[in-house]
Amino acid sequence: MEKHLSRVLVLSGIVMLGATLAAYQAPAQAPAPTPTAAQLDVVKLKDNLFVITSSTPGGAGFSGGNVSVFITESGVTLVDTKLAAWGPALLDKVKSITTKPVTTIINTHTHGDHTGNDDKFGKVEIIAHENTKANMAKMPAFAGDKAQYLPSKTFSNTLTIGKGASQIDLHYFGRAHTSGDAVVIFPALRIAAMGDMFAWKDAPRCDSANGGTCVDYPKTVAAAAAALKNIDTVIPGHSPMMKVSDVQEYARFLADLVSSAQAAKKAGKSVDDAAAAFSVAKYPGYQNQNVKAAIQVIYDEMK
Ligand SMILES: [Zn+2]
């Protein structure tokens, strides 16, 4: 008992020392100001469909992925929920768009810049692909008490919720950015949200640790593009609104990238040389910030 007590005292001493060090170190870093709703931009696509943007990575105003706000008779469905630090700002922004309550959250995939505020809307239905639920269950953000915010409904290939003007169709086309990328279609509005399967006009991030693949990525995007019938607007993960023709072009870009990288590896070229040899110039508006990292993943997958 006494031995136990002294251990407790030593442990609490360590905790206090840690707290003291943390307090001492804190001023070295400027405290990050809490983001506000005013820092979030909104694009109105329809009277009942808005996109909360500010989603371009790199800038100080980066809030996480695009969030679709779909307003129906019975409530609001959000597609993705941005970074955790942007929770209060996101809640305020949604309230500025509609007075109706959020009843459903759809997560396009597991990443924290898309799932960061799943726990901020009370007890709502959270829907994701079954592989995304499994990926989320590995995240510290969904450990312990937070496990109650893991998806309450999952699907494997397709899932339809609601009907008529409220209908939402979820589709899975295979592995790409992760093992559980969902494409979300609002058929009555002719709008689709693609999450990070189509994040931007650049090489994708292929998250191998969460079941993603660069090698199979073109096939998955081509299947998605073929299924986007009667769609006028595509909401990508991290860039301004796109069209189906952009998704089709992305599938061609990806096929080009993968076949170029595979040929380079077979020819014994280094990843650096393969990246230098791959030009995005024939794809208007494309950047090459992620090309080298994607080629590295392709090389790793070919081992
Ligand atoms: Zn992502």
CSV table of N, CA, C and O in Angstrom, one decimal, residues 164-279:
chain,number,residue,atom,x,y,z
A,164,GLY,N,-36.8,11.3,-53.6
A,164,GLY,CA,-37.3,12.5,-54.2
A,164,GLY,C,-36.2,13.6,-54.1
A,164,GLY,O,-35.0,13.4,-54.3
A,165,ALA,N,-36.7,14.8,-53.7
A,165,ALA,CA,-35.8,16.0,-53.6
A,165,ALA,C,-34.7,15.8,-52.6
A,165,ALA,O,-33.7,16.4,-52.6
A,166,SER,N,-34.9,14.9,-51.6
A,166,SER,CA,-34.0,14.7,-50.5
A,166,SER,C,-33.0,13.5,-50.8
A,166,SER,O,-32.2,13.2,-50.0
A,167,GLN,N,-33.1,12.9,-51.9
A,167,GLN,CA,-32.3,11.6,-52.2
A,167,GLN,C,-30.8,11.9,-52.2
A,167,GLN,O,-30.4,12.9,-52.9
A,168,ILE,N,-30.1,11.0,-51.6
A,168,ILE,CA,-28.6,11.0,-51.7
A,168,ILE,C,-28.2,9.6,-52.0
A,168,ILE,O,-28.6,8.6,-51.4
A,169,ASP,N,-27.4,9.5,-53.0
A,169,ASP,CA,-26.8,8.2,-53.4
A,169,ASP,C,-25.3,8.1,-53.1
A,169,ASP,O,-24.6,9.0,-53.5
A,170,LEU,N,-24.9,7.1,-52.4
A,170,LEU,CA,-23.5,6.9,-52.1
A,170,LEU,C,-23.0,5.8,-52.9
A,170,LEU,O,-23.6,4.7,-53.1
A,171,HIS,N,-21.8,6.0,-53.5
A,171,HIS,CA,-21.2,4.9,-54.3
A,171,HIS,C,-19.7,4.7,-53.9
A,171,HIS,O,-19.0,5.6,-53.5
A,172,TYR,N,-19.3,3.4,-54.1
A,172,TYR,CA,-17.9,3.0,-53.9
A,172,TYR,C,-17.4,2.4,-55.2
A,172,TYR,O,-18.1,1.5,-55.8
A,173,PHE,N,-16.3,2.9,-55.7
A,173,PHE,CA,-15.7,2.5,-57.0
A,173,PHE,C,-14.4,1.7,-56.8
A,173,PHE,O,-13.8,1.4,-57.8
A,174,GLY,N,-13.9,1.6,-55.6
A,174,GLY,CA,-12.7,0.9,-55.4
A,174,GLY,C,-11.7,1.7,-54.7
A,174,GLY,O,-11.9,2.9,-54.3
A,175,ARG,N,-10.5,1.2,-54.5
A,175,ARG,CA,-9.4,1.9,-53.7
A,175,ARG,C,-8.8,3.0,-54.6
A,175,ARG,O,-8.7,2.9,-55.8
A,176,ALA,N,-8.5,4.1,-53.9
A,176,ALA,CA,-7.8,5.2,-54.6
A,176,ALA,C,-7.0,6.0,-53.6
A,176,ALA,O,-6.0,5.6,-53.1
A,177,HIS,N,-7.6,7.2,-53.1
A,177,HIS,CA,-7.0,8.0,-52.1
A,177,HIS,C,-6.8,7.2,-50.8
A,177,HIS,O,-5.8,7.3,-50.1
A,178,THR,N,-7.8,6.4,-50.4
A,178,THR,CA,-7.8,5.5,-49.3
A,178,THR,C,-8.5,4.2,-49.8
A,178,THR,O,-8.9,4.1,-50.9
A,179,SER,N,-8.8,3.3,-48.8
A,179,SER,CA,-9.6,2.1,-49.2
A,179,SER,C,-11.1,2.3,-49.1
A,179,SER,O,-11.8,1.4,-49.4
A,180,GLY,N,-11.5,3.5,-48.7
A,180,GLY,CA,-12.9,3.7,-48.5
A,180,GLY,C,-13.5,5.0,-49.0
A,180,GLY,O,-14.3,5.7,-48.3
A,181,ASP,N,-13.0,5.5,-50.2
A,181,ASP,CA,-13.5,6.7,-50.8
A,181,ASP,C,-14.9,6.7,-51.3
A,181,ASP,O,-15.2,5.9,-52.2
A,182,ALA,N,-15.8,7.5,-50.7
A,182,ALA,CA,-17.2,7.5,-51.1
A,182,ALA,C,-17.4,8.6,-52.1
A,182,ALA,O,-16.9,9.7,-51.9
A,183,VAL,N,-18.2,8.4,-53.2
A,183,VAL,CA,-18.7,9.4,-54.0
A,183,VAL,C,-20.2,9.7,-53.7
A,183,VAL,O,-21.0,8.7,-53.6
A,184,VAL,N,-20.5,10.9,-53.4
A,184,VAL,CA,-21.9,11.3,-52.9
A,184,VAL,C,-22.6,12.0,-54.0
A,184,VAL,O,-22.1,13.1,-54.4
A,185,ILE,N,-23.8,11.5,-54.4
A,185,ILE,CA,-24.5,12.1,-55.5
A,185,ILE,C,-25.9,12.7,-54.9
A,185,ILE,O,-26.6,11.9,-54.2
A,186,PHE,N,-26.2,13.9,-55.3
A,186,PHE,CA,-27.5,14.5,-55.0
A,186,PHE,C,-28.2,14.5,-56.4
A,186,PHE,O,-28.1,15.5,-57.1
A,187,PRO,N,-29.0,13.4,-56.7
A,187,PRO,CA,-29.5,13.3,-58.1
A,187,PRO,C,-30.5,14.4,-58.4
A,187,PRO,O,-30.5,14.9,-59.6
A,188,ALA,N,-31.3,14.9,-57.5
A,188,ALA,CA,-32.3,15.9,-57.8
A,188,ALA,C,-31.6,17.3,-58.2
A,188,ALA,O,-32.2,18.1,-58.9
A,189,LEU,N,-30.4,17.4,-57.7
A,189,LEU,CA,-29.6,18.7,-57.9
A,189,LEU,C,-28.6,18.6,-59.0
A,189,LEU,O,-27.9,19.5,-59.4
A,190,ARG,N,-28.4,17.3,-59.5
A,190,ARG,CA,-27.4,17.1,-60.5
A,190,ARG,C,-26.0,17.5,-60.1
A,190,ARG,O,-25.2,18.0,-60.8
A,191,ILE,N,-25.7,17.2,-58.8
A,191,ILE,CA,-24.4,17.5,-58.1
A,191,ILE,C,-23.8,16.3,-57.5
A,191,ILE,O,-24.5,15.4,-57.0
A,192,ALA,N,-22.5,16.2,-57.6
A,192,ALA,CA,-21.8,15.1,-56.9
A,192,ALA,C,-20.6,15.6,-56.1
A,192,ALA,O,-19.9,16.6,-56.6
A,193,ALA,N,-20.4,15.0,-54.9
A,193,ALA,CA,-19.2,15.4,-54.1
A,193,ALA,C,-18.2,14.2,-54.1
A,193,ALA,O,-18.6,13.1,-53.9
A,194,MET,N,-17.0,14.4,-54.5
A,194,MET,CA,-16.0,13.3,-54.7
A,194,MET,C,-15.0,13.2,-53.6
A,194,MET,O,-14.2,12.3,-53.6
A,195,GLY,N,-15.0,14.1,-52.6
A,195,GLY,CA,-13.9,14.0,-51.6
A,195,GLY,C,-12.6,14.1,-52.2
A,195,GLY,O,-12.4,14.6,-53.3
A,196,ASP,N,-11.6,13.4,-51.6
A,196,ASP,CA,-10.2,13.5,-52.0
A,196,ASP,C,-9.9,12.5,-53.1
A,196,ASP,O,-8.7,12.4,-53.6
A,197,MET,N,-10.8,11.7,-53.6
A,197,MET,CA,-10.6,10.9,-54.8
A,197,MET,C,-10.2,11.8,-55.9
A,197,MET,O,-9.4,11.5,-56.8
A,198,PHE,N,-10.9,13.0,-55.9
A,198,PHE,CA,-10.6,14.1,-56.8
A,198,PHE,C,-10.4,15.3,-56.0
A,198,PHE,O,-11.4,16.1,-55.8
A,199,ALA,N,-9.2,15.5,-55.4
A,199,ALA,CA,-9.0,16.6,-54.5
A,199,ALA,C,-8.6,17.9,-55.3
A,199,ALA,O,-9.0,19.0,-54.9
A,200,TRP,N,-7.9,17.7,-56.4
A,200,TRP,CA,-7.3,18.9,-57.1
A,200,TRP,C,-6.7,18.4,-58.4
A,200,TRP,O,-6.7,17.3,-58.7
A,201,LYS,N,-6.3,19.4,-59.2
A,201,LYS,CA,-5.7,19.1,-60.5
A,201,LYS,C,-4.2,19.0,-60.3
A,201,LYS,O,-3.4,19.9,-60.5
A,202,ASP,N,-3.8,17.9,-59.8
A,202,ASP,CA,-2.4,17.6,-59.5
A,202,ASP,C,-2.4,16.1,-59.2
A,202,ASP,O,-3.5,15.5,-59.1
A,203,ALA,N,-1.2,15.5,-59.0
A,203,ALA,CA,-1.2,14.1,-58.6
A,203,ALA,C,-1.9,13.9,-57.3
A,203,ALA,O,-1.8,14.8,-56.5
A,204,PRO,N,-2.5,12.8,-57.1
A,204,PRO,CA,-3.2,12.6,-55.8
A,204,PRO,C,-2.3,12.2,-54.7
A,204,PRO,O,-1.1,11.8,-54.9
A,205,ARG,N,-2.7,12.3,-53.5
A,205,ARG,CA,-2.1,11.6,-52.3
A,205,ARG,C,-2.7,10.2,-52.3
A,205,ARG,O,-3.9,10.1,-52.2
A,206,CYS,N,-1.8,9.2,-52.3
A,206,CYS,CA,-2.3,7.8,-52.2
A,206,CYS,C,-1.9,7.3,-50.8
A,206,CYS,O,-0.7,7.1,-50.6
A,207,ASP,N,-2.8,7.2,-49.9
A,207,ASP,CA,-2.5,6.9,-48.5
A,207,ASP,C,-2.4,5.4,-48.3
A,207,ASP,O,-3.4,4.8,-47.9
A,208,SER,N,-1.3,4.9,-48.5
A,208,SER,CA,-1.1,3.4,-48.4
A,208,SER,C,-1.5,2.9,-47.0
A,208,SER,O,-2.0,1.8,-46.9
A,209,ALA,N,-1.2,3.7,-46.0
A,209,ALA,CA,-1.4,3.3,-44.6
A,209,ALA,C,-2.9,3.1,-44.4
A,209,ALA,O,-3.3,2.4,-43.5
A,210,ASN,N,-3.8,3.8,-45.2
A,210,ASN,CA,-5.2,3.6,-45.1
A,210,ASN,C,-5.8,2.9,-46.3
A,210,ASN,O,-6.9,3.2,-46.7
A,211,GLY,N,-5.0,2.1,-46.9
A,211,GLY,CA,-5.5,1.2,-48.0
A,211,GLY,C,-5.5,1.9,-49.3
A,211,GLY,O,-6.1,1.3,-50.3
A,212,GLY,N,-5.0,3.1,-49.4
A,212,GLY,CA,-5.0,3.8,-50.7
A,212,GLY,C,-4.0,3.1,-51.7
A,212,GLY,O,-3.1,2.4,-51.3
A,213,THR,N,-4.1,3.5,-53.0
A,213,THR,CA,-3.2,2.9,-54.0
A,213,THR,C,-3.1,3.9,-55.2
A,213,THR,O,-4.1,4.5,-55.6
A,214,CYS,N,-1.9,4.2,-55.6
A,214,CYS,CA,-1.7,5.0,-56.8
A,214,CYS,C,-1.9,4.2,-58.1
A,214,CYS,O,-2.4,4.6,-59.0
A,215,VAL,N,-1.5,2.9,-58.0
A,215,VAL,CA,-1.5,2.1,-59.2
A,215,VAL,C,-2.9,1.8,-59.7
A,215,VAL,O,-3.2,1.9,-60.9
A,216,ASP,N,-3.8,1.6,-58.8
A,216,ASP,CA,-5.2,1.3,-59.1
A,216,ASP,C,-6.1,2.6,-59.2
A,216,ASP,O,-7.2,2.5,-59.6
A,217,TYR,N,-5.5,3.7,-58.8
A,217,TYR,CA,-6.2,5.0,-58.8
A,217,TYR,C,-6.9,5.4,-60.1
A,217,TYR,O,-8.1,5.7,-60.1
A,218,PRO,N,-6.2,5.2,-61.2
A,218,PRO,CA,-6.9,5.6,-62.5
A,218,PRO,C,-8.1,4.9,-62.8
A,218,PRO,O,-9.1,5.4,-63.3
A,219,LYS,N,-8.1,3.5,-62.5
A,219,LYS,CA,-9.2,2.7,-62.8
A,219,LYS,C,-10.4,3.1,-61.9
A,219,LYS,O,-11.5,3.1,-62.4
A,220,THR,N,-10.1,3.4,-60.7
A,220,THR,CA,-11.2,3.8,-59.8
A,220,THR,C,-11.9,5.1,-60.2
A,220,THR,O,-13.1,5.3,-60.3
A,221,VAL,N,-11.0,6.1,-60.6
A,221,VAL,CA,-11.6,7.4,-61.0
A,221,VAL,C,-12.3,7.2,-62.4
A,221,VAL,O,-13.4,7.9,-62.6
A,222,ALA,N,-11.8,6.4,-63.3
A,222,ALA,CA,-12.5,6.2,-64.5
A,222,ALA,C,-13.9,5.6,-64.3
A,222,ALA,O,-14.9,5.9,-64.9
A,223,ALA,N,-14.0,4.6,-63.4
A,223,ALA,CA,-15.3,4.0,-63.0
A,223,ALA,C,-16.2,5.1,-62.4
A,223,ALA,O,-17.4,5.1,-62.8
A,224,ALA,N,-15.7,5.9,-61.6
A,224,ALA,CA,-16.5,7.0,-61.0
A,224,ALA,C,-17.0,8.0,-62.1
A,224,ALA,O,-18.2,8.3,-62.2
A,225,ALA,N,-16.1,8.3,-63.0
A,225,ALA,CA,-16.4,9.3,-64.1
A,225,ALA,C,-17.5,8.7,-65.0
A,225,ALA,O,-18.5,9.4,-65.3
A,226,ALA,N,-17.5,7.4,-65.3
A,226,ALA,CA,-18.4,6.7,-66.1
A,226,ALA,C,-19.8,6.7,-65.4
A,226,ALA,O,-20.8,6.6,-66.1
A,227,ALA,N,-19.8,6.7,-64.1
A,227,ALA,CA,-21.1,6.6,-63.4
A,227,ALA,C,-21.7,8.0,-63.1
A,227,ALA,O,-22.9,8.0,-62.7
A,228,LEU,N,-21.0,9.0,-63.4
A,228,LEU,CA,-21.6,10.4,-63.1
A,228,LEU,C,-22.5,10.8,-64.3
A,228,LEU,O,-22.1,11.6,-65.1
A,229,LYS,N,-23.7,10.3,-64.3
A,229,LYS,CA,-24.6,10.6,-65.3
A,229,LYS,C,-25.5,11.7,-64.8
A,229,LYS,O,-25.9,11.8,-63.7
A,230,ASN,N,-25.9,12.6,-65.7
A,230,ASN,CA,-26.8,13.7,-65.3
A,230,ASN,C,-26.3,14.6,-64.2
A,230,ASN,O,-27.0,14.9,-63.3
A,231,ILE,N,-25.0,14.8,-64.2
A,231,ILE,CA,-24.3,15.6,-63.2
A,231,ILE,C,-23.8,16.9,-63.8
A,231,ILE,O,-23.0,16.8,-64.8
A,232,ASP,N,-24.1,18.1,-63.3
A,232,ASP,CA,-23.6,19.3,-63.9
A,232,ASP,C,-22.4,19.8,-63.1
A,232,ASP,O,-21.5,20.5,-63.7
A,233,THR,N,-22.4,19.6,-61.8
A,233,THR,CA,-21.3,20.1,-61.0
A,233,THR,C,-20.7,19.0,-60.1
A,233,THR,O,-21.4,18.3,-59.4
A,234,VAL,N,-19.4,19.0,-60.0
A,234,VAL,CA,-18.6,18.1,-59.2
A,234,VAL,C,-17.9,18.9,-58.1
A,234,VAL,O,-17.2,19.9,-58.4
A,235,ILE,N,-18.2,18.5,-56.8
A,235,ILE,CA,-17.5,19.2,-55.7
A,235,ILE,C,-16.2,18.4,-55.4
A,235,ILE,O,-16.4,17.2,-54.9
A,236,PRO,N,-15.1,18.9,-55.6
A,236,PRO,CA,-13.8,18.2,-55.3
A,236,PRO,C,-13.5,18.3,-53.9
A,236,PRO,O,-14.1,19.0,-53.1
A,237,GLY,N,-12.4,17.6,-53.4
A,237,GLY,CA,-12.0,17.6,-52.0
A,237,GLY,C,-11.4,18.9,-51.6
A,237,GLY,O,-11.7,19.4,-50.5
A,238,HIS,N,-10.6,19.5,-52.4
A,238,HIS,CA,-9.8,20.7,-51.9
A,238,HIS,C,-9.6,21.8,-53.0
A,238,HIS,O,-8.6,22.5,-52.9
A,239,SER,N,-10.5,21.9,-53.9
A,239,SER,CA,-10.4,23.0,-54.9
A,239,SER,C,-11.7,23.4,-55.4
A,239,SER,O,-12.7,22.9,-55.0
A,240,PRO,N,-11.7,24.5,-56.2
A,240,PRO,CA,-13.0,25.0,-56.7
A,240,PRO,C,-13.8,24.0,-57.5
A,240,PRO,O,-13.3,23.0,-57.9
A,241,MET,N,-15.1,24.3,-57.7
A,241,MET,CA,-16.1,23.4,-58.3
A,241,MET,C,-15.6,22.9,-59.7
A,241,MET,O,-14.9,23.7,-60.4
A,242,MET,N,-15.9,21.7,-60.1
A,242,MET,CA,-15.5,21.1,-61.3
A,242,MET,C,-16.7,20.6,-62.1
A,242,MET,O,-17.8,20.6,-61.6
A,243,LYS,N,-16.4,20.0,-63.3
A,243,LYS,CA,-17.4,19.4,-64.1
A,243,LYS,C,-17.0,17.9,-64.3
A,243,LYS,O,-15.9,17.5,-64.1
A,244,VAL,N,-18.0,17.2,-64.9
A,244,VAL,CA,-17.7,15.7,-65.1
A,244,VAL,C,-16.5,15.6,-66.1
A,244,VAL,O,-15.7,14.7,-66.0
A,245,SER,N,-16.4,16.6,-67.1
A,245,SER,CA,-15.3,16.5,-68.0
A,245,SER,C,-14.0,16.6,-67.3
A,245,SER,O,-13.0,16.1,-67.7
A,246,ASP,N,-13.9,17.4,-66.2
A,246,ASP,CA,-12.7,17.4,-65.4
A,246,ASP,C,-12.4,16.1,-64.7
A,246,ASP,O,-11.2,15.7,-64.6
A,247,VAL,N,-13.4,15.4,-64.3
A,247,VAL,CA,-13.2,14.0,-63.7
A,247,VAL,C,-12.6,13.1,-64.8
A,247,VAL,O,-11.7,12.3,-64.6
A,248,GLN,N,-13.2,13.2,-66.0
A,248,GLN,CA,-12.8,12.3,-67.1
A,248,GLN,C,-11.3,12.6,-67.5
A,248,GLN,O,-10.5,11.7,-67.7
A,249,GLU,N,-11.0,13.9,-67.5
A,249,GLU,CA,-9.6,14.3,-67.7
A,249,GLU,C,-8.7,13.8,-66.6
A,249,GLU,O,-7.6,13.4,-66.9
A,250,TYR,N,-9.2,13.9,-65.4
A,250,TYR,CA,-8.4,13.4,-64.3
A,250,TYR,C,-8.0,11.9,-64.4
A,250,TYR,O,-6.9,11.5,-64.1
A,251,ALA,N,-9.0,11.2,-64.9
A,251,ALA,CA,-8.8,9.7,-65.1
A,251,ALA,C,-7.7,9.5,-66.2
A,251,ALA,O,-6.8,8.7,-66.0
A,252,ARG,N,-7.7,10.4,-67.2
A,252,ARG,CA,-6.7,10.3,-68.3
A,252,ARG,C,-5.3,10.7,-67.7
A,252,ARG,O,-4.3,10.0,-68.0
A,253,PHE,N,-5.3,11.8,-66.9
A,253,PHE,CA,-4.0,12.2,-66.3
A,253,PHE,C,-3.4,11.2,-65.4
A,253,PHE,O,-2.2,10.9,-65.5
A,254,LEU,N,-4.3,10.5,-64.6
A,254,LEU,CA,-3.8,9.5,-63.7
A,254,LEU,C,-3.2,8.3,-64.4
A,254,LEU,O,-2.2,7.7,-64.1
A,255,ALA,N,-3.9,7.9,-65.5
A,255,ALA,CA,-3.5,6.7,-66.3
A,255,ALA,C,-2.1,7.0,-66.9
A,255,ALA,O,-1.2,6.2,-66.9
A,256,ASP,N,-2.0,8.3,-67.4
A,256,ASP,CA,-0.7,8.8,-68.0
A,256,ASP,C,0.4,8.7,-66.9
A,256,ASP,O,1.5,8.2,-67.1
A,257,LEU,N,0.1,9.3,-65.7
A,257,LEU,CA,1.1,9.3,-64.6
A,257,LEU,C,1.5,7.9,-64.2
A,257,LEU,O,2.7,7.7,-64.1
A,258,VAL,N,0.6,7.0,-64.1
A,258,VAL,CA,0.9,5.7,-63.6
A,258,VAL,C,1.7,4.9,-64.7
A,258,VAL,O,2.8,4.3,-64.4
A,259,SER,N,1.3,5.0,-65.9
A,259,SER,CA,2.0,4.3,-67.0
A,259,SER,C,3.4,4.9,-67.2
A,259,SER,O,4.4,4.1,-67.4
A,260,SER,N,3.5,6.2,-67.1
A,260,SER,CA,4.9,6.8,-67.2
A,260,SER,C,5.8,6.4,-66.1
A,260,SER,O,7.0,6.0,-66.3
A,261,ALA,N,5.3,6.3,-64.9
A,261,ALA,CA,6.1,5.9,-63.7
A,261,ALA,C,6.5,4.4,-63.8
A,261,ALA,O,7.6,4.1,-63.5
A,262,GLN,N,5.5,3.6,-64.3
A,262,GLN,CA,5.8,2.2,-64.4
A,262,GLN,C,6.9,2.0,-65.4
A,262,GLN,O,7.8,1.2,-65.2
A,263,ALA,N,6.8,2.7,-66.6
A,263,ALA,CA,7.8,2.6,-67.6
A,263,ALA,C,9.2,3.0,-67.1
A,263,ALA,O,10.2,2.4,-67.4
A,264,ALA,N,9.2,4.1,-66.4
A,264,ALA,CA,10.4,4.7,-65.9
A,264,ALA,C,11.1,3.7,-64.9
A,264,ALA,O,12.3,3.5,-65.0
A,265,LYS,N,10.3,3.1,-64.1
A,265,LYS,CA,10.9,2.1,-63.1
A,265,LYS,C,11.5,0.9,-63.9
A,265,LYS,O,12.6,0.5,-63.5
A,266,LYS,N,10.7,0.4,-64.9
A,266,LYS,CA,11.2,-0.7,-65.6
A,266,LYS,C,12.5,-0.3,-66.4
A,266,LYS,O,13.4,-1.2,-66.6
A,267,ALA,N,12.6,1.0,-66.7
A,267,ALA,CA,13.9,1.4,-67.4
A,267,ALA,C,15.0,1.7,-66.5
A,267,ALA,O,16.1,2.1,-66.9
A,268,GLY,N,14.8,1.5,-65.2
A,268,GLY,CA,15.8,1.7,-64.2
A,268,GLY,C,16.0,3.1,-63.8
A,268,GLY,O,17.0,3.5,-63.1
A,269,LYS,N,15.1,4.0,-64.1
A,269,LYS,CA,15.2,5.4,-63.7
A,269,LYS,C,14.9,5.6,-62.2
A,269,LYS,O,14.1,4.9,-61.6
A,270,SER,N,15.5,6.6,-61.6
A,270,SER,CA,15.2,7.0,-60.3
A,270,SER,C,13.9,7.7,-60.2
A,270,SER,O,13.4,8.1,-61.2
A,271,VAL,N,13.3,7.8,-59.0
A,271,VAL,CA,12.1,8.5,-58.8
A,271,VAL,C,12.2,10.0,-59.2
A,271,VAL,O,11.4,10.5,-59.9
A,272,ASP,N,13.4,10.6,-58.9
A,272,ASP,CA,13.7,12.0,-59.2
A,272,ASP,C,13.6,12.1,-60.8
A,272,ASP,O,13.0,13.1,-61.3
A,273,ASP,N,14.3,11.2,-61.5
A,273,ASP,CA,14.3,11.3,-62.9
A,273,ASP,C,12.9,11.1,-63.5
A,273,ASP,O,12.5,11.7,-64.5
A,274,ALA,N,12.2,10.1,-63.0
A,274,ALA,CA,10.8,9.8,-63.4
A,274,ALA,C,9.9,11.1,-63.2
A,274,ALA,O,9.2,11.4,-64.1
A,275,ALA,N,10.1,11.7,-62.1
A,275,ALA,CA,9.3,12.9,-61.8
A,275,ALA,C,9.6,14.1,-62.7
A,275,ALA,O,8.8,14.8,-63.2
A,276,ALA,N,10.9,14.2,-63.0
A,276,ALA,CA,11.4,15.3,-63.9
A,276,ALA,C,10.9,15.1,-65.3
A,276,ALA,O,10.6,16.0,-66.0
A,277,ALA,N,10.8,13.8,-65.7
A,277,ALA,CA,10.4,13.5,-67.1
A,277,ALA,C,8.9,13.6,-67.3
A,277,ALA,O,8.4,13.7,-68.4
A,278,PHE,N,8.1,13.6,-66.2
A,278,PHE,CA,6.7,13.7,-66.4
A,278,PHE,C,6.2,15.1,-66.4
A,278,PHE,O,6.3,15.8,-65.4
A,279,SER,N,5.7,15.6,-67.5
A,279,SER,CA,5.2,17.0,-67.6
A,279,SER,C,3.7,17.0,-67.5
A,279,SER,O,3.0,16.3,-68.1
